[in-house]
Short mmCIF file of C-alpha atoms in Angstrom, two decimals:
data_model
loop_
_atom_site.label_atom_id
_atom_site.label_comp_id
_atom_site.label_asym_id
_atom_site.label_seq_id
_atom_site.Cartn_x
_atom_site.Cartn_y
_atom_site.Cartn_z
CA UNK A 58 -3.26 -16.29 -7.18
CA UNK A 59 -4.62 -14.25 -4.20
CA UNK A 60 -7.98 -12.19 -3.75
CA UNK A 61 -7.74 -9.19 -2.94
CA UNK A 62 -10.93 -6.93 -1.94
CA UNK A 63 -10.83 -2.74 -1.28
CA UNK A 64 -13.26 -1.03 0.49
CA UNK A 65 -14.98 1.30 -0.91
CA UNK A 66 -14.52 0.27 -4.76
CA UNK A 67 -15.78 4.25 -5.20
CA UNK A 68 -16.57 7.57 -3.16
CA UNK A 69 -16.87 11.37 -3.90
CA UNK A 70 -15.68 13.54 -1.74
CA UNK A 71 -15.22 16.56 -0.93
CA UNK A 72 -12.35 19.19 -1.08
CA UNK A 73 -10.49 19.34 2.44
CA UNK A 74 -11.70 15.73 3.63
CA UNK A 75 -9.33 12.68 4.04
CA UNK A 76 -10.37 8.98 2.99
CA UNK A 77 -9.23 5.62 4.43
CA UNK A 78 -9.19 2.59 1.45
CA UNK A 79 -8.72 -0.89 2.82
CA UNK A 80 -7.28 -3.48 1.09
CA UNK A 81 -7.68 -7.18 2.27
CA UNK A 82 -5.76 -10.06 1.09
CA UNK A 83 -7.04 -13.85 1.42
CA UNK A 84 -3.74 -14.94 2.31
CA UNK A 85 -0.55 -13.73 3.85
CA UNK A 86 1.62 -12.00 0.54
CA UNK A 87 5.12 -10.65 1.74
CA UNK A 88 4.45 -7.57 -0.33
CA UNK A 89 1.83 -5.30 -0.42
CA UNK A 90 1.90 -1.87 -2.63
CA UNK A 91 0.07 1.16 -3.26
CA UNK A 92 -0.45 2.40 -6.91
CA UNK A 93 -2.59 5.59 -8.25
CA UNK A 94 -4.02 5.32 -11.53
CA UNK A 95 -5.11 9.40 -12.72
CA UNK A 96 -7.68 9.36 -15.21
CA UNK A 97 -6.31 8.34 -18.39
CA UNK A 98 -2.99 7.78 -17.24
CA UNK A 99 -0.91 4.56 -16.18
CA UNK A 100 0.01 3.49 -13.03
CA UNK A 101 2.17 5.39 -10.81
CA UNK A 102 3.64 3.38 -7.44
CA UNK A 103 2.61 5.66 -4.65
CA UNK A 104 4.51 3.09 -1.44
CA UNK A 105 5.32 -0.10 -0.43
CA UNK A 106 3.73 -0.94 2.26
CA UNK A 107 5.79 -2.34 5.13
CA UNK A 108 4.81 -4.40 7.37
CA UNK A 109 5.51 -3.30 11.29
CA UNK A 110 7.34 -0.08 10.41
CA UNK A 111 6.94 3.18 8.24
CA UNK A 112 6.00 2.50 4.49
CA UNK A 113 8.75 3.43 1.53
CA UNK A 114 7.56 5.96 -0.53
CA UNK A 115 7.82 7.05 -4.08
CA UNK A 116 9.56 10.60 -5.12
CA UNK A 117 6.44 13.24 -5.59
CA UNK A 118 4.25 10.98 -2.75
CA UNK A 119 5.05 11.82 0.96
CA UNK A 120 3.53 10.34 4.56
CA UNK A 121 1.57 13.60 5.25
CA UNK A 122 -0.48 13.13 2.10
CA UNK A 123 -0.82 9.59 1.95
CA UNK A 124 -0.41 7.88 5.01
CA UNK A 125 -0.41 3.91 5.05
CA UNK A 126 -0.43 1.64 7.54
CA UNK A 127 0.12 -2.32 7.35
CA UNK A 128 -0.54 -4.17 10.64
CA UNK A 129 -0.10 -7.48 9.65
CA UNK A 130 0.39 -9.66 6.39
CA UNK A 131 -3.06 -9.57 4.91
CA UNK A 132 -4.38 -5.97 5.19
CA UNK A 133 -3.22 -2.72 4.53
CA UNK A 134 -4.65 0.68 4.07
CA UNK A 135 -3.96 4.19 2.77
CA UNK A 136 -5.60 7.69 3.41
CA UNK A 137 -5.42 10.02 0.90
CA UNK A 138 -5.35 13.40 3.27
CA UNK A 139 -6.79 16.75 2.44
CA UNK A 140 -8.06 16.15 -0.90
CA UNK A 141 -7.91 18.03 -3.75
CA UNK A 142 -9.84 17.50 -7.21
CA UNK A 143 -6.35 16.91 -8.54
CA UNK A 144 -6.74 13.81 -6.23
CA UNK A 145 -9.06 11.86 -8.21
CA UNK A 146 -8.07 9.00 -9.58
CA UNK A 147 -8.40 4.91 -9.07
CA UNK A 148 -6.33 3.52 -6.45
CA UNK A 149 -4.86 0.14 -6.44
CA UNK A 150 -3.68 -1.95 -3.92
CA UNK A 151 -1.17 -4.97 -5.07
CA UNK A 152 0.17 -7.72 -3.68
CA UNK A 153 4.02 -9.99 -4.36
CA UNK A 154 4.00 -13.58 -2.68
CA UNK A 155 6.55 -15.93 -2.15
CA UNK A 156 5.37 -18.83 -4.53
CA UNK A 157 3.86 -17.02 -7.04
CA UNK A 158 7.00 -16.00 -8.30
CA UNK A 159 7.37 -11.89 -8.97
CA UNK A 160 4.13 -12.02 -10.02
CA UNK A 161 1.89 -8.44 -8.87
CA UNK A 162 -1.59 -9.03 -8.50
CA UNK A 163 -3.74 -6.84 -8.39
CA UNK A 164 -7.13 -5.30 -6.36
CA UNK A 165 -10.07 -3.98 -8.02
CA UNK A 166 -9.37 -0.33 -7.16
CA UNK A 167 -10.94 2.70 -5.65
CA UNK A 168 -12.30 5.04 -7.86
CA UNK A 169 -12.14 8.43 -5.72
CA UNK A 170 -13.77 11.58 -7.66
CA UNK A 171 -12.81 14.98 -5.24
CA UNK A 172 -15.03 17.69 -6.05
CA UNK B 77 16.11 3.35 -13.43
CA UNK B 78 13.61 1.29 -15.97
CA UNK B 79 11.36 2.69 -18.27
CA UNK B 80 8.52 1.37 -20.30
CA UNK B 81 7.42 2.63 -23.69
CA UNK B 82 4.46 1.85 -25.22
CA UNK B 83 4.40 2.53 -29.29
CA UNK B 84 0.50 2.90 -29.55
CA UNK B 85 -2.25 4.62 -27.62
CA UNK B 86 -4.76 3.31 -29.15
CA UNK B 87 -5.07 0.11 -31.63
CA UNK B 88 -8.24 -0.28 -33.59
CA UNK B 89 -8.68 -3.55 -35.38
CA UNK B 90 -11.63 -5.96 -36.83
CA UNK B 91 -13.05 -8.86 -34.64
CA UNK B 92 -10.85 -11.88 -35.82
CA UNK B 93 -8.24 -10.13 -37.19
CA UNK B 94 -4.37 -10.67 -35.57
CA UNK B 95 -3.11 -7.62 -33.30
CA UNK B 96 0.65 -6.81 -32.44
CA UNK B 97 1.13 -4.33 -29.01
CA UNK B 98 4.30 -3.17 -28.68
CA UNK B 99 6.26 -2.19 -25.54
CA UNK B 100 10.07 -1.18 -25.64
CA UNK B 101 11.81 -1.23 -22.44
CA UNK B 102 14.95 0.80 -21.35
CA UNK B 103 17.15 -0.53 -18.24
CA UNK B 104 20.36 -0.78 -17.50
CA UNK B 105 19.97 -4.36 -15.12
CA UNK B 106 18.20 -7.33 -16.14
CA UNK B 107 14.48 -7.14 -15.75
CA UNK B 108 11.63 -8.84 -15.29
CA UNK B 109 8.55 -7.91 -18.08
CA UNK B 110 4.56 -7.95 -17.65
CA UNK B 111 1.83 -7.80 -19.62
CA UNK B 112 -1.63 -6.30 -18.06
CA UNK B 113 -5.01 -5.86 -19.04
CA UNK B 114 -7.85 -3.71 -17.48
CA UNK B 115 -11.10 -4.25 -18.67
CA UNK B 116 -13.38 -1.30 -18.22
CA UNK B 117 -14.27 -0.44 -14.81
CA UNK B 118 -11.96 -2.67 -13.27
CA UNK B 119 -8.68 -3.81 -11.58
CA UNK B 120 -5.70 -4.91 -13.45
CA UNK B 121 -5.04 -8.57 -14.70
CA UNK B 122 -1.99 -10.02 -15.22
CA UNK B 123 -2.41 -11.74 -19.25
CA UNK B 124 1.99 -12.95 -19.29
CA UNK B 125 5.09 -12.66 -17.52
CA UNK B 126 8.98 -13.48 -18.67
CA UNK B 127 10.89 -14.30 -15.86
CA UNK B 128 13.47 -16.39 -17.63
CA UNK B 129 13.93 -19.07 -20.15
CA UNK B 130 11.89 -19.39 -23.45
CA UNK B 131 11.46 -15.96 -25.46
CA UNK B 132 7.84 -16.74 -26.30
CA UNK B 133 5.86 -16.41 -23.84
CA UNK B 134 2.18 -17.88 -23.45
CA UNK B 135 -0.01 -16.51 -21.68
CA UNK B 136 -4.00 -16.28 -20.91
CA UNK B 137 -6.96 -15.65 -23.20
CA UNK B 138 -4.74 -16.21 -26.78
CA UNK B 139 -1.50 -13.82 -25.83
CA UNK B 140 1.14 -14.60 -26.30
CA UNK B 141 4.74 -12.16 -25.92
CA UNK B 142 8.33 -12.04 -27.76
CA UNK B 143 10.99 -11.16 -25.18
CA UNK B 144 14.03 -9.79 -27.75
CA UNK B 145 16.62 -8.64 -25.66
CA UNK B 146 18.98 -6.97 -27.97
CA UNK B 147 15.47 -5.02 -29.47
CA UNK B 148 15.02 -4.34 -25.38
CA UNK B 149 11.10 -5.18 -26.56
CA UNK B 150 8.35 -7.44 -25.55
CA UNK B 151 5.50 -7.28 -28.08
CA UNK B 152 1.98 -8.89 -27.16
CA UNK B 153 0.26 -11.05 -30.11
CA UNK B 154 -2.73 -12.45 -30.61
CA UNK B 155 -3.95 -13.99 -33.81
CA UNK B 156 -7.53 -13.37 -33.87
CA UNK B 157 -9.12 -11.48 -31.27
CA UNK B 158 -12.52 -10.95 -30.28
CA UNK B 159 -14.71 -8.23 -29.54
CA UNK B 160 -14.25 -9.08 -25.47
CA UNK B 161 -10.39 -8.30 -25.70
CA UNK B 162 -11.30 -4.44 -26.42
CA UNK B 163 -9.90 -3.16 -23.18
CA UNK B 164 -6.70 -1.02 -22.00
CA UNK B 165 -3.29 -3.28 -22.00
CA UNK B 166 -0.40 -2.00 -19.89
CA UNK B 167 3.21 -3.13 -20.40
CA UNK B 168 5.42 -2.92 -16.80
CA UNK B 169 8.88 -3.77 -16.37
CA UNK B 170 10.66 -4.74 -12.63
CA UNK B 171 14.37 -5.32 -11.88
CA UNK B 172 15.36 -8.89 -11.74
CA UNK B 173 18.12 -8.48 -9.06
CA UNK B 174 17.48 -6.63 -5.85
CA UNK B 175 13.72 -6.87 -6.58
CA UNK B 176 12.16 -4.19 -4.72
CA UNK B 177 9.05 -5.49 -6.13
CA UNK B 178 8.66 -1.94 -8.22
CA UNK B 179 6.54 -1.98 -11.39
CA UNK B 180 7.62 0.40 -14.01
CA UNK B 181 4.16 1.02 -16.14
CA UNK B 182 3.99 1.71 -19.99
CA UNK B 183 1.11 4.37 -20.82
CA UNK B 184 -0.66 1.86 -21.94
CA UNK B 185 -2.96 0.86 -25.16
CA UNK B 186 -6.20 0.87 -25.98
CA UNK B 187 -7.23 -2.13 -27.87
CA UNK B 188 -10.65 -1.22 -29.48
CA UNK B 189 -11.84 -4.53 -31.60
CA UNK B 190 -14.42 -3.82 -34.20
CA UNK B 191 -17.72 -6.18 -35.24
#
């Protein structure tokens, strides 16, 4: 399976700021993906993250909010933009890789609290 | 579009004892199913996947899963669990053709094992 690592695994923040999570993959995955977990909730794709062009995203998530980028085939990272409390929640990156079947696998998360 | 229903928020049951989560699904393609588990404070793990082939599945740590297609479900089992599977357990469905790579999440349950 791969290893995948986010930076930071948790911040608070305030209203009006953006954050940057990385996520970091040990190997090179064809797929890389963006989830939000709200508190409580399940998992809610937010974008696929595309590598060398715009990411795909989600109906209800748009590029202005939660911009990604994904310069090569081992790293990835999304801002979450002008924060609101309504923004905190764990965010997960995920990987697919050719070999592993359609397996997902899955980061630790970022656990973002917006105050 | 897929959906993913889980039958039970929350599961309580004695260290030992055998433990049935359900998930039904709802697609209109063939699909791909997934069984997750979060342990407090952390990122998602991947416990059993059906892909194709054999209905019972085997996966990690005990589980193991029924795929019954013409029930559309995919119920996770283990016989005798132990006071370390008390975590959250998520249920996700992807398309088998055209795989965008998409994970459909259940709500998931909350498996709460008892001394």
């Amino acid at each position: 399976s791969a290893v995948i690592s986010q930076k930071p695994s948790r911040d608070i923040c305030q209203r009006g700021t953006s954050l940057t999570i990385q996520c970091q993959v040990d190997s090179q995955v064809t797929m890389m993906f963006w989830y939000r977990q709200q508190p409580g909730q399940s998992l809610t794709l937010i974008a696929t993250a595309n590598q060398g062009s715009e990411a795909t995203y989600e109906s209800g998530f748009v590029i202005d909010k939660f911009p990604i980028s994904r310069p090569n085939l081992t790293f990835s990272t999304l801002t979450v933009s002008n924060m609101s409390p309504e923004d905190s929640s764990i965010y997960l990156c995920s990987v697919r890789q050719r070999g592993l079947g359609e397996t997902q696998y899955f980061g630790p998360g970022t656990r973002l609290l917006v105050l | 579009a897929q959906s993913v229903t889980q039958l039970d928020s929350q599961v309580p049951v004695f260290e030992e004892a055998p433990v049935e989560l359900r998930c039904n699904y709802s697609s209109s393609v063939s699909v791909y199913l997934f069984w997750y588990v979060q342990y407090p404070n952390q990122g998602l793990q991947l416990l059993l996947k059906y892909l194709s082939g054999s209905t019972l599945v085997k996966g990690i740590n005990g589980f193991e899963a029924d795929f019954n297609k013409s029930q559309t479900s995919f119920h996770l089992r283990k016989p005798s669990v132990h006071i370390s599977d008390t975590a959250e357990y998520f249920c996700a469905v992807s398309r088998s053709s055209g795989n965008t790579g998409k994970l459909i999440f259940g709500q998931g349950t909350t498996l709460q094992v008892k001394p």
